[in-house]
Coordinates of C-alpha atoms in Angstrom, one line a residue:
Chain A
M265 CA -6.1 11.7 -66.8
V266 CA -8.4 14.4 -65.5
G267 CA -7.5 16.7 -62.7
D268 CA -10.9 16.6 -60.9
E269 CA -14.0 14.5 -60.5
F270 CA -15.9 16.4 -63.1
G271 CA -18.0 14.3 -65.4
V272 CA -17.5 10.9 -63.6
R273 CA -21.2 10.0 -64.1
E274 CA -21.3 11.3 -67.6
V275 CA -21.2 8.7 -70.4
L276 CA -21.0 9.9 -74.0
C277 CA -22.7 7.9 -76.7
G278 CA -22.1 8.1 -80.4
L279 CA -23.8 6.5 -83.4
A280 CA -22.7 6.5 -87.0
R281 CA -23.1 4.8 -90.4
S282 CA -20.0 3.4 -91.9
T283 CA -19.5 6.4 -94.1
N284 CA -19.0 8.9 -91.3
L285 CA -17.2 6.9 -88.7
Q286 CA -14.2 9.3 -88.4
A287 CA -16.4 12.4 -88.1
C288 CA -18.4 10.8 -85.3
L289 CA -15.2 9.7 -83.5
A290 CA -13.8 13.3 -83.8
G291 CA -17.0 14.6 -82.4
L292 CA -16.8 12.3 -79.4
W293 CA -13.2 13.2 -78.6
Q294 CA -14.2 16.9 -78.8
Q295 CA -17.1 16.3 -76.4
A296 CA -14.8 14.5 -74.0
D297 CA -12.3 17.3 -74.2
Q298 CA -15.0 19.9 -73.5
L299 CA -15.8 17.8 -70.4
R300 CA -12.1 18.3 -69.4
W301 CA -11.4 14.6 -69.5
F302 CA -8.0 15.3 -71.1
S303 CA -7.1 18.3 -68.9
A304 CA -4.5 16.7 -66.7
S305 CA -2.1 16.4 -69.6
P306 CA -0.2 13.2 -68.5
S307 CA 3.3 12.7 -69.7
R308 CA 2.5 9.1 -70.8
I309 CA -0.7 7.4 -72.0
I310 CA -1.1 3.7 -72.6
I311 CA -4.0 2.8 -74.9
Q312 CA -4.9 -0.9 -74.4
V313 CA -7.1 -2.7 -76.9
G314 CA -9.3 -5.5 -75.8
Q315 CA -8.0 -8.8 -77.1
A316 CA -10.9 -11.2 -76.7
F317 CA -12.7 -9.6 -79.7
R318 CA -10.6 -7.3 -81.8
P319 CA -12.6 -6.1 -84.9
A320 CA -11.5 -3.4 -87.2
L321 CA -13.8 -0.9 -85.6
A322 CA -11.9 -1.2 -82.3
L323 CA -8.6 -0.7 -84.0
D324 CA -9.9 2.3 -86.0
T325 CA -11.3 3.8 -82.7
A326 CA -8.0 3.3 -80.9
A327 CA -6.1 4.8 -83.8
S328 CA -8.4 7.8 -84.0
L329 CA -8.1 8.5 -80.3
A330 CA -4.3 8.1 -80.4
A331 CA -4.1 10.7 -83.3
F332 CA -6.4 13.0 -81.4
L333 CA -4.3 12.8 -78.2
A334 CA -1.1 13.3 -80.1
D335 CA -2.5 16.5 -81.4
R336 CA -4.2 17.6 -78.2
I337 CA -1.3 16.7 -75.8
P338 CA 1.8 16.9 -78.0
Q339 CA 4.3 16.5 -75.1
C340 CA 2.6 13.2 -74.1
A341 CA 4.2 9.8 -75.1
I342 CA 1.5 7.5 -76.4
E343 CA 1.9 3.7 -76.2
I344 CA -0.2 0.9 -77.5
L345 CA -0.9 -2.3 -75.7
D346 CA -2.3 -4.6 -78.3
T347 CA -0.7 -8.1 -77.9
A348 CA -2.3 -9.6 -81.0
A349 CA -1.2 -6.8 -83.3
R350 CA 1.3 -7.4 -86.1
P351 CA 4.7 -5.8 -85.7
D352 CA 3.9 -3.1 -88.3
E353 CA 0.3 -2.5 -87.2
W354 CA 0.8 0.6 -85.1
P355 CA 3.2 2.8 -87.1
G356 CA 4.5 5.8 -85.2
L357 CA 3.4 4.5 -81.8
A358 CA 5.5 2.8 -79.2
R359 CA 4.4 -0.7 -78.4
R360 CA 3.9 -1.9 -74.8
E361 CA 4.1 -5.6 -74.0
V362 CA 3.1 -7.7 -70.9
R363 CA 6.2 -9.8 -70.1
A364 CA 6.2 -12.5 -67.5
E365 CA 9.8 -11.8 -66.6
D366 CA 8.9 -8.2 -65.5
A367 CA 5.8 -9.3 -63.6
L368 CA 5.5 -8.9 -59.8
F369 CA 3.5 -11.0 -57.4
V370 CA 1.3 -8.9 -55.2
S371 CA -1.3 -9.7 -52.5
G372 CA -4.8 -9.5 -53.8
V373 CA -8.3 -8.9 -52.4
A374 CA -10.3 -11.3 -54.6
A375 CA -7.1 -13.2 -55.4
T376 CA -6.5 -14.1 -51.7
E377 CA -3.4 -16.1 -52.5
G378 CA -1.9 -13.2 -54.5
L379 CA -1.5 -12.7 -58.2
L380 CA 1.1 -11.7 -60.8
V381 CA 0.7 -8.1 -62.2
P382 CA 2.6 -6.5 -65.1
G383 CA 5.8 -4.7 -63.9
F384 CA 4.7 -1.6 -65.8
W385 CA 1.7 -1.1 -63.5
F386 CA 4.3 0.2 -61.0
E387 CA 5.2 3.0 -63.4
S388 CA 3.4 6.2 -63.9
F389 CA 0.9 6.6 -66.8
A390 CA -2.7 7.3 -67.8
L391 CA -4.6 4.3 -69.0
I392 CA -7.2 4.2 -71.8
T393 CA -9.1 1.0 -72.6
V394 CA -10.7 0.5 -76.0
A395 CA -12.8 -2.6 -76.2
A396 CA -15.3 -4.0 -78.6
A397 CA -18.4 -5.5 -76.8
H398 CA -19.1 -9.1 -77.5
P399 CA -20.9 -12.1 -76.2
D400 CA -18.9 -14.3 -73.8
P401 CA -19.8 -17.8 -72.7
H402 CA -18.8 -17.2 -69.1
T403 CA -20.1 -13.7 -68.5
R404 CA -22.8 -13.7 -71.2
F405 CA -21.6 -10.2 -72.2
A406 CA -18.1 -8.7 -72.1
A407 CA -16.8 -5.3 -72.7
V408 CA -14.4 -3.1 -70.8
L409 CA -14.1 -5.1 -67.6
D410 CA -13.0 -8.1 -69.6
A411 CA -10.5 -6.0 -71.6
Q412 CA -8.9 -4.5 -68.5
A413 CA -8.1 -8.0 -67.3
D414 CA -6.3 -8.9 -70.5
S415 CA -2.9 -8.0 -69.0
L416 CA -3.5 -10.3 -66.0
R417 CA -4.5 -13.1 -68.3
R418 CA -1.3 -12.8 -70.3
L419 CA 0.6 -13.8 -67.1
P420 CA 0.5 -17.2 -65.5
N421 CA -2.4 -16.4 -63.3
G422 CA -4.6 -19.4 -62.8
H423 CA -7.5 -17.5 -61.2
P424 CA -11.1 -17.7 -62.3
W425 CA -12.2 -14.9 -64.7
Q426 CA -14.2 -13.0 -62.1
T427 CA -11.1 -12.7 -59.8
L428 CA -8.9 -11.3 -62.6
V429 CA -11.7 -8.9 -63.7
Y430 CA -12.0 -7.5 -60.2
E431 CA -8.3 -7.3 -59.5
A432 CA -7.7 -5.5 -62.8
H433 CA -10.5 -3.1 -61.9
R434 CA -9.1 -2.6 -58.4
L435 CA -5.4 -2.2 -59.3
A436 CA -5.4 -0.7 -62.8
P437 CA -8.7 0.8 -63.7
S438 CA -8.8 2.9 -66.8
D439 CA -8.8 6.7 -66.8
L440 CA -10.9 6.7 -69.9
V441 CA -13.0 3.9 -71.4
V442 CA -14.2 3.5 -74.9
V443 CA -16.5 0.6 -75.9
C444 CA -17.6 0.1 -79.4
G445 CA -19.6 -2.2 -81.6
H446 CA -22.3 -2.5 -84.3
A447 CA -26.0 -2.4 -83.5
R448 CA -26.1 -6.1 -84.5
W449 CA -23.1 -7.9 -83.1
N450 CA -20.4 -8.5 -85.7
D451 CA -22.6 -7.1 -88.5
I452 CA -20.6 -4.3 -90.0
G453 CA -23.6 -3.4 -92.2
S454 CA -25.4 -2.1 -89.1
E455 CA -24.8 1.2 -87.4
A456 CA -21.6 1.6 -85.4
W457 CA -21.8 2.9 -81.9
W458 CA -19.5 4.0 -79.1
V459 CA -19.8 4.6 -75.4
V460 CA -17.1 6.8 -73.8
G461 CA -16.8 7.4 -70.1
R462 CA -14.4 7.9 -67.3
E463 CA -15.4 5.0 -65.1
D464 CA -15.3 1.3 -66.2
L465 CA -18.3 0.2 -64.2
R466 CA -20.6 2.9 -65.5
V467 CA -19.7 2.3 -69.1
E468 CA -20.1 -1.5 -68.7
Q469 CA -23.5 -0.8 -67.1
A470 CA -24.6 1.5 -70.0
V471 CA -23.6 -1.0 -72.7
A472 CA -25.0 -4.0 -70.9
T473 CA -28.3 -2.3 -70.4
A474 CA -28.5 -1.4 -74.1
A475 CA -27.7 -5.1 -74.9
G476 CA -30.8 -6.1 -72.9
I477 CA -29.3 -7.5 -69.7
E478 CA -30.2 -5.9 -66.4
V479 CA -27.2 -5.0 -64.3
P480 CA -28.1 -7.4 -61.4
Q481 CA -28.0 -10.2 -63.9
L482 CA -24.7 -9.4 -65.4
P483 CA -22.1 -11.9 -64.0
A484 CA -19.2 -9.4 -64.2
L485 CA -21.0 -6.7 -62.3
R486 CA -22.3 -9.3 -59.8
A487 CA -18.7 -10.3 -59.2
M488 CA -17.8 -6.6 -58.6
A489 CA -20.6 -6.2 -56.1
R490 CA -19.0 -8.8 -53.8
H491 CA -16.2 -6.4 -53.2
E492 CA -17.5 -2.9 -53.6
V493 CA -20.7 -0.8 -53.9
L494 CA -21.6 -0.4 -57.6
P495 CA -22.0 3.2 -58.7
P496 CA -25.4 4.7 -59.6
A497 CA -26.6 4.4 -63.1
P498 CA -24.7 6.5 -65.6
R499 CA -26.0 9.7 -67.1
L500 CA -26.1 9.2 -70.9
T501 CA -25.4 12.0 -73.4
G502 CA -26.4 11.0 -76.9
S503 CA -28.2 8.0 -78.1
L504 CA -27.4 4.3 -78.1
P505 CA -29.3 1.8 -80.3
E506 CA -30.8 -1.4 -78.9
L507 CA -27.9 -3.9 -79.2
K508 CA -28.7 -7.3 -80.7
G509 CA -26.8 -10.5 -80.4
Y510 CA -24.5 -9.5 -77.6
L511 CA -25.7 -12.0 -75.0
A512 CA -24.4 -15.6 -74.8
P513 CA -27.0 -18.1 -73.6
Q514 CA -27.8 -18.2 -69.9
W515 CA -27.6 -22.0 -69.7
Q516 CA -24.0 -21.9 -71.1
A517 CA -22.9 -19.4 -68.5
R518 CA -24.5 -21.5 -65.7
V519 CA -22.8 -24.7 -66.8
L520 CA -19.4 -22.9 -67.0
A521 CA -20.0 -21.2 -63.6
A522 CA -20.6 -24.7 -62.0
R523 CA -17.4 -26.0 -63.7
S524 CA -15.5 -22.9 -62.4
G525 CA -16.8 -23.6 -58.9
A526 CA -15.5 -27.2 -59.1
D527 CA -12.1 -25.9 -60.4
G528 CA -11.9 -23.4 -57.5
L529 CA -12.5 -26.2 -55.0
R530 CA -9.8 -28.3 -56.7
R531 CA -7.4 -25.3 -56.6
G532 CA -8.2 -24.8 -52.9
V533 CA -7.3 -28.4 -52.0
A534 CA -4.1 -28.2 -54.1
H535 CA -3.2 -25.0 -52.3
D536 CA -3.7 -26.5 -48.9
L537 CA -1.6 -29.5 -49.9
R538 CA 1.2 -27.2 -51.1
M539 CA 1.1 -25.3 -47.9
A540 CA 1.2 -28.5 -45.8
R541 CA 4.2 -29.8 -47.8
R542 CA 5.9 -26.5 -47.3
N543 CA 5.4 -26.6 -43.6
L544 CA 6.6 -30.1 -43.4
G545 CA 9.7 -29.0 -45.4
K546 CA 10.6 -26.7 -42.5
V547 CA 10.7 -29.5 -40.0
P548 CA 14.3 -30.7 -40.8
H549 CA 15.6 -27.1 -40.5
F550 CA 13.8 -26.7 -37.2
V551 CA 15.3 -30.0 -36.0
R552 CA 18.8 -28.9 -37.1
R553 CA 18.4 -25.6 -35.2
Q554 CA 17.3 -27.4 -32.1
L555 CA 20.3 -29.8 -32.4
A556 CA 22.6 -26.9 -32.9
A557 CA 21.3 -25.2 -29.8
R558 CA 21.8 -28.4 -27.8
G559 CA 25.3 -28.7 -29.3
K560 CA 26.1 -25.3 -28.0
G561 CA 24.9 -26.1 -24.6
Chain B
M133 CA 44.9 -17.8 -57.9
S134 CA 43.6 -21.3 -58.2
V135 CA 42.2 -22.8 -61.4
V136 CA 38.6 -23.5 -60.6
T137 CA 36.5 -26.4 -61.9
E138 CA 32.8 -26.1 -62.8
R139 CA 31.9 -26.8 -59.1
L140 CA 33.9 -24.9 -56.5
R141 CA 35.4 -27.1 -53.8
F142 CA 34.5 -25.3 -50.6
G143 CA 36.0 -25.3 -47.1
V144 CA 34.3 -23.7 -44.1
V145 CA 36.4 -22.0 -41.5
G146 CA 34.6 -21.6 -38.2
C147 CA 31.9 -24.0 -37.2
G148 CA 29.9 -21.9 -34.8
A149 CA 26.1 -21.7 -34.6
F150 CA 25.9 -19.4 -37.6
S151 CA 27.8 -21.9 -39.8
T152 CA 26.0 -24.9 -38.7
V153 CA 22.5 -23.5 -38.8
Y154 CA 22.7 -21.4 -42.0
Q155 CA 25.8 -21.5 -44.0
L156 CA 26.6 -25.2 -44.0
P157 CA 23.1 -26.2 -45.0
A158 CA 23.2 -23.6 -47.8
L159 CA 26.5 -24.9 -49.0
S160 CA 25.2 -28.5 -48.9
R161 CA 22.4 -27.4 -51.2
A162 CA 24.5 -25.3 -53.6
A163 CA 24.7 -26.6 -57.1
A164 CA 27.9 -24.7 -57.9
G165 CA 29.7 -25.6 -54.7
Q166 CA 30.9 -28.8 -53.1
L167 CA 31.6 -28.9 -49.4
V168 CA 34.9 -30.7 -49.0
A169 CA 36.3 -29.6 -45.6
V170 CA 35.4 -27.9 -42.4
V171 CA 37.8 -26.2 -40.0
D172 CA 37.4 -25.3 -36.3
T173 CA 40.0 -24.7 -33.6
D174 CA 38.0 -27.3 -31.6
R175 CA 39.0 -30.3 -33.6
A176 CA 36.5 -32.6 -31.9
W177 CA 33.7 -30.2 -32.8
A178 CA 34.9 -29.9 -36.4
T179 CA 34.8 -33.7 -36.7
K180 CA 31.3 -33.8 -35.3
V181 CA 30.1 -31.1 -37.7
A182 CA 31.8 -32.9 -40.6
T183 CA 30.0 -36.0 -39.7
R184 CA 26.7 -34.2 -39.4
F185 CA 27.0 -32.6 -42.8
R186 CA 28.8 -35.5 -44.5
V187 CA 31.9 -33.4 -45.2
P188 CA 34.9 -35.7 -46.0
E189 CA 37.6 -33.7 -44.2
S190 CA 37.9 -31.8 -40.9
Y191 CA 40.8 -29.8 -39.6
S192 CA 41.7 -27.5 -36.7
D193 CA 43.8 -25.1 -38.7
H194 CA 42.7 -23.1 -41.8
R195 CA 46.1 -23.5 -43.4
A196 CA 45.3 -27.1 -44.0
L197 CA 42.9 -26.0 -46.7
S198 CA 45.7 -25.0 -49.0
G199 CA 45.6 -26.9 -52.2
R200 CA 42.4 -28.8 -51.1
V201 CA 39.8 -26.2 -51.8
D202 CA 39.0 -23.5 -54.4
A203 CA 37.1 -21.3 -52.0
A204 CA 36.5 -20.8 -48.4
L205 CA 33.8 -19.4 -46.2
V206 CA 35.2 -17.7 -43.2
A207 CA 32.9 -17.5 -40.2
T208 CA 35.2 -17.1 -37.3
P209 CA 35.1 -14.3 -34.6
N210 CA 35.2 -10.9 -36.2
A211 CA 38.7 -9.9 -35.0
T212 CA 40.3 -13.0 -36.4
H213 CA 39.0 -12.5 -40.0
A214 CA 41.9 -10.4 -41.3
D215 CA 44.7 -12.9 -40.6
I216 CA 42.8 -16.0 -41.7
V217 CA 41.5 -14.4 -44.9
C218 CA 44.9 -13.0 -45.9
T219 CA 46.5 -16.4 -45.4
L220 CA 43.8 -18.1 -47.6
L221 CA 44.1 -15.4 -50.3
E222 CA 47.8 -15.9 -50.4
E223 CA 47.3 -19.6 -50.9
G224 CA 45.1 -18.9 -53.9
V225 CA 41.8 -19.6 -52.2
H226 CA 38.8 -17.3 -53.0
V227 CA 37.1 -16.2 -49.9
L228 CA 33.6 -15.4 -48.8
C229 CA 34.1 -13.8 -45.4
E230 CA 31.3 -13.2 -42.9
K231 CA 30.5 -9.6 -42.1
P232 CA 32.1 -7.5 -40.7
L233 CA 34.9 -8.2 -43.2
A234 CA 37.2 -6.7 -40.5
T235 CA 36.9 -4.5 -37.5
T236 CA 39.2 -1.7 -38.7
R237 CA 39.8 0.2 -42.0
A238 CA 43.5 -0.8 -41.9
E239 CA 42.6 -4.5 -41.8
V240 CA 40.0 -4.1 -44.6
N241 CA 42.6 -2.4 -46.7
R242 CA 45.1 -5.2 -45.9
M243 CA 42.6 -7.8 -47.0
L244 CA 41.6 -6.1 -50.2
D245 CA 45.2 -5.4 -51.1
A246 CA 46.0 -9.1 -50.6
S247 CA 43.1 -10.0 -52.9
A248 CA 44.2 -7.5 -55.6
R249 CA 47.8 -8.7 -55.3
T250 CA 47.1 -12.4 -55.5
G251 CA 44.1 -12.4 -57.8
S252 CA 42.2 -14.5 -55.3
R253 CA 38.8 -12.9 -54.9
L254 CA 37.3 -11.7 -51.7
M255 CA 33.7 -10.9 -50.9
A256 CA 32.2 -9.7 -47.6
G257 CA 29.2 -11.7 -46.6
H258 CA 26.6 -8.9 -46.3
C259 CA 24.0 -11.6 -46.6
L260 CA 20.9 -9.4 -46.2
R261 CA 21.6 -7.9 -49.7
F262 CA 20.7 -11.4 -51.0
S263 CA 17.3 -11.4 -49.3
P264 CA 14.7 -11.3 -52.1
N265 CA 12.8 -8.4 -50.6
L266 CA 15.9 -6.3 -50.0
G267 CA 17.1 -7.0 -53.5
M268 CA 13.8 -5.9 -54.8
L269 CA 14.0 -2.8 -52.6
K270 CA 17.3 -1.9 -54.2
Q271 CA 15.8 -2.4 -57.6
L272 CA 12.9 -0.1 -57.0
V273 CA 15.2 2.6 -55.4
S274 CA 17.4 2.3 -58.5
A275 CA 14.4 2.6 -60.8
D276 CA 13.5 5.8 -59.0
W277 CA 10.0 4.5 -58.1
L278 CA 10.2 6.2 -54.7
G279 CA 11.7 9.4 -56.0
P280 CA 14.9 10.9 -54.4
L281 CA 15.6 9.1 -51.1
T282 CA 15.0 11.1 -47.9
E283 CA 15.2 8.6 -45.1
I284 CA 16.3 5.1 -44.4
S285 CA 15.5 3.6 -41.0
G286 CA 15.8 0.2 -39.5
G287 CA 16.3 -2.0 -36.5
I288 CA 18.0 -5.3 -35.8
G289 CA 18.6 -7.4 -32.8
G290 CA 17.0 -9.0 -29.8
G291 CA 17.9 -11.1 -26.9
Y292 CA 21.5 -12.1 -27.0
D293 CA 22.2 -15.8 -27.8
A294 CA 25.6 -16.6 -26.4
G295 CA 26.3 -19.4 -28.9
R296 CA 28.9 -22.0 -28.5
T297 CA 31.9 -19.6 -28.1
D298 CA 30.2 -16.5 -26.7
F299 CA 32.9 -14.4 -28.4
R300 CA 30.7 -11.4 -28.8
R301 CA 31.2 -10.3 -25.2
Q302 CA 35.0 -10.1 -25.6
R303 CA 36.4 -7.1 -27.4
R304 CA 39.6 -9.0 -28.2
L305 CA 37.6 -11.4 -30.4
S306 CA 34.6 -9.4 -31.5
G307 CA 36.4 -6.1 -32.2
G308 CA 33.4 -4.2 -30.9
G309 CA 29.8 -4.7 -29.8
V310 CA 26.4 -4.9 -31.4
L311 CA 27.3 -2.1 -33.8
V312 CA 30.0 -4.0 -35.6
D313 CA 28.3 -7.3 -35.2
L314 CA 24.6 -6.6 -36.2
G315 CA 24.4 -2.9 -36.9
I316 CA 26.8 -3.2 -39.7
H317 CA 24.1 -5.1 -41.6
L318 CA 22.0 -2.0 -41.6
I319 CA 24.9 0.3 -42.3
D320 CA 25.8 -1.7 -45.3
L321 CA 22.2 -1.7 -46.6
A322 CA 22.0 2.1 -46.1
I323 CA 25.2 2.7 -48.0
W324 CA 24.1 0.3 -50.8
L325 CA 20.7 1.9 -51.1
A326 CA 22.0 5.5 -50.9
G327 CA 24.7 4.6 -53.5
E328 CA 27.3 6.6 -51.6
A329 CA 29.4 6.7 -48.4
P330 CA 27.9 8.9 -45.7
L331 CA 29.3 12.4 -45.1
S332 CA 28.3 12.6 -41.4
V333 CA 28.1 9.9 -38.7
R334 CA 26.5 10.3 -35.3
Y335 CA 26.6 7.5 -32.8
D336 CA 25.3 6.6 -29.4
G337 CA 26.1 3.3 -27.7
H338 CA 25.5 1.7 -24.3
A339 CA 27.0 -1.4 -22.7
A340 CA 24.8 -3.5 -20.4
D341 CA 26.3 -4.7 -17.1
G342 CA 28.9 -7.4 -17.6
W343 CA 29.7 -6.5 -21.2
E344 CA 33.1 -5.2 -22.5
V345 CA 31.4 -3.8 -25.6
E346 CA 28.3 -1.9 -26.4
T347 CA 25.1 -3.8 -26.4
D348 CA 22.8 -1.1 -27.8
A349 CA 23.7 1.3 -30.6
E350 CA 22.1 4.0 -32.6
V351 CA 23.7 5.5 -35.6
A352 CA 22.6 8.5 -37.7
L353 CA 24.1 8.8 -41.1
G354 CA 23.9 11.9 -43.4
F355 CA 24.4 11.6 -47.1
S356 CA 25.4 14.2 -49.7
S357 CA 22.1 13.8 -51.4
G358 CA 20.3 15.1 -48.3
A359 CA 19.1 11.6 -47.3
R360 CA 19.7 10.4 -43.8
A361 CA 19.7 7.0 -42.1
L362 CA 18.6 6.2 -38.6
L363 CA 19.7 2.7 -37.6
A364 CA 19.4 0.9 -34.3
S365 CA 20.8 -2.4 -33.1
S366 CA 20.6 -4.2 -29.8
F367 CA 21.8 -7.3 -28.0
T368 CA 19.5 -6.6 -25.1
H369 CA 16.0 -5.9 -26.4
P370 CA 14.0 -6.8 -29.4
L371 CA 13.8 -4.2 -32.2
E372 CA 11.5 -4.6 -35.1
P373 CA 13.7 -6.3 -37.7
A374 CA 12.9 -4.2 -40.7
L375 CA 14.4 -1.7 -43.1
N376 CA 12.2 1.2 -44.1
V377 CA 13.0 3.5 -47.0
R378 CA 11.2 6.8 -47.7
G379 CA 11.6 8.8 -50.8
Q380 CA 10.0 12.1 -51.9
D381 CA 7.2 10.1 -53.7
G382 CA 6.8 7.0 -51.7
W383 CA 8.1 4.4 -49.2
A384 CA 8.9 0.8 -48.9
S385 CA 9.3 -1.5 -46.0
A386 CA 11.1 -4.9 -45.9
P387 CA 11.0 -7.2 -42.9
L388 CA 14.6 -8.5 -42.4
Y389 CA 13.6 -12.1 -41.5
R390 CA 10.6 -12.5 -43.8
P391 CA 12.5 -12.4 -47.1
G392 CA 9.5 -12.9 -49.3
E393 CA 7.6 -9.8 -48.2
L394 CA 7.9 -6.1 -49.3
S395 CA 5.4 -3.4 -48.7
F396 CA 5.4 -0.5 -51.2
F397 CA 3.7 2.7 -51.9
S398 CA 4.5 5.4 -54.5
R399 CA 2.6 8.3 -55.8
R400 CA 4.3 7.6 -59.1
A401 CA 3.0 4.0 -59.4
R402 CA -0.2 3.6 -61.3
I403 CA -1.0 0.5 -59.2
C404 CA -1.0 2.5 -56.0
E405 CA -3.4 5.2 -57.2
R406 CA -6.5 3.2 -56.5
G407 CA -5.0 0.0 -55.0
G408 CA -3.0 1.9 -52.3
V409 CA -0.1 0.1 -50.6
Q410 CA 1.0 -3.0 -52.4
H411 CA 2.3 -6.0 -50.6
I412 CA 4.7 -7.6 -53.0
M413 CA 5.4 -11.3 -52.5
L414 CA 8.7 -12.7 -53.6
P415 CA 10.2 -16.2 -53.8
D416 CA 10.8 -17.4 -50.3
T417 CA 14.4 -18.4 -50.9
T418 CA 17.0 -18.0 -48.1
M419 CA 19.6 -15.2 -48.4
Y420 CA 22.3 -17.7 -47.7
D421 CA 21.5 -19.9 -50.7
R422 CA 21.4 -16.8 -52.9
Q423 CA 24.6 -15.4 -51.5
I424 CA 26.5 -18.7 -52.1
E425 CA 25.0 -18.9 -55.6
H426 CA 26.1 -15.4 -56.4
F427 CA 29.6 -15.9 -55.0
C428 CA 30.1 -19.1 -57.0
D429 CA 28.7 -17.6 -60.1
A430 CA 31.0 -14.6 -59.8
I431 CA 34.0 -16.8 -59.3
L432 CA 33.2 -19.1 -62.2
T433 CA 32.2 -16.4 -64.7
G434 CA 34.5 -13.6 -63.6
K435 CA 31.5 -11.2 -62.9
P436 CA 31.9 -8.6 -60.2
F437 CA 30.5 -9.2 -56.8
T438 CA 27.3 -7.3 -55.7
V439 CA 29.2 -6.3 -52.6
R440 CA 31.8 -3.8 -53.8
P441 CA 35.1 -3.1 -52.0
N442 CA 34.4 0.6 -51.7
E443 CA 31.0 -0.2 -50.0
V444 CA 32.8 -2.6 -47.6
R445 CA 35.4 0.1 -46.8
A446 CA 32.6 2.7 -46.2
A447 CA 30.7 0.4 -43.8
V448 CA 33.7 -0.4 -41.7
D449 CA 34.7 3.3 -41.9
V450 CA 31.4 4.2 -40.3
V451 CA 31.9 1.7 -37.5
E452 CA 35.4 3.0 -36.9
R453 CA 34.2 6.6 -36.8
C454 CA 31.5 5.6 -34.3
Y455 CA 34.0 3.9 -32.1
S456 CA 36.6 6.6 -32.3
N457 CA 34.6 9.8 -31.9
G458 CA 34.5 9.6 -28.1
Q459 CA 30.9 8.5 -27.8
R460 CA 31.6 4.8 -27.5
A461 CA 30.0 2.5 -25.0
E462 CA 29.3 3.7 -21.6
G463 CA 28.9 1.0 -18.9

């Protein structure tokens, strides 16, 4: 969405009581604008809302940003990708869906046997992800990386979560990322907070650190580090409270990781069997070709 | 025109290597088609093929199909297509005819006129259009993902396989050399992708020793949009079997004989911004199965064929212009 690399390391933080949420959001969008994060003026923006945890705060944040962008870039078409939304939930905004019939199968990096991606990823648009941070039994903590993978999860991709999270980051990373929550998870009486940035990994790092988990221990970032060098720590502007209740128990993540490993092994064996069957299926055709060649002779 | 049942009764005319290796197996698998007869001028061979594919009837003359089939696949030497196809159309048989539909514009017109007059439908078997990757390529060109087309390039061919009849060496049967036999695949694809007949045609051909017809051919087509096509075909040396399409904003490349693969890059595509070139993987179904399926579906439902008469005319027109512009094969 931006025309240059300005402000990639920068991560904006906002903090507000429930009485002044809108004012705080307006201030954040202004700050982002001053950093020229909206300067490229795309003709089309898709705002995707994280589906795993979808509180009112995330919806209000997405609505506020959509309104700001409609005013700031009037010629831009803004679409909402929010699968769980009711039909009347986003008045005035075009809805974008992930449909299996439009999906394309592409080769992957983590998904070595390939994966289905939404057809609209082949179109031209700027992508904004709005996600509410939350505890996750697999990854202990989930925010933007998990939300980016929602579109891949909507398709019949049977890959482990870390594969989809990495492929979504590789193939359709967000141009702008907004993560939100309350100081105590799911407690709307506590202060609301937002982290806004241009790079998914840096924003994830910033929020995870505030939630009390060191980056090397965060499963999602560890999965990323198998494929690319993680960026240096973000430069925070504004303050972020200590986040409480955002981490799922470590033992649970370990048990699920072991189960996922066993599933992976099972999938590998099934894949090998499929390939063997496919190769055997080619034998009759090969024999027919040979017979035809002999017949010609 | 014959009244067709839910499953088309099919006859195959011409039981050369192409039929026995590709088309007859595809027809045997077709849900909407039922193989009931095979025809070959070599009756003994026809009987042998019928036995191998469990086809009830075999004949040495295509006229024997009259009243016995709803549709026929014609896969005889190129220069014989027109007469056989016209006879079948007159008998009320729908025809899927191997490419080239004919070797001259006059013959193509005669065949299409016969189809229009009788109501029996005729489709040219430009089978590569039914390859999943080339179908996808057409879709993404139509959706403007590559931007306005600038260049189409491709190659086809390799060492010549004489086959059972070796008709391709004889102009009387083949109607031309590698250009009309293999090059026409690429010409058809270029016309299909460009969406128009070319304005300009340049041709260079060469015949290897012992050949009556050209064994190597290069064609350059110019379209009114400004796009151009550079197409090479050969009976003597292997060319990379692929079709490459370049637009102002991206490119795509489809290997001709790996139907499930398509490489794609576009500056317009979000997925290519960070992910770079995308290798799209498609169902690995054979073009022959899909072609038969499409032909049967079009006959049974009345839908138009993917291969349009004006495109067939344009492709044969290119070949005829190549052969008639004085630059034909040099021995």
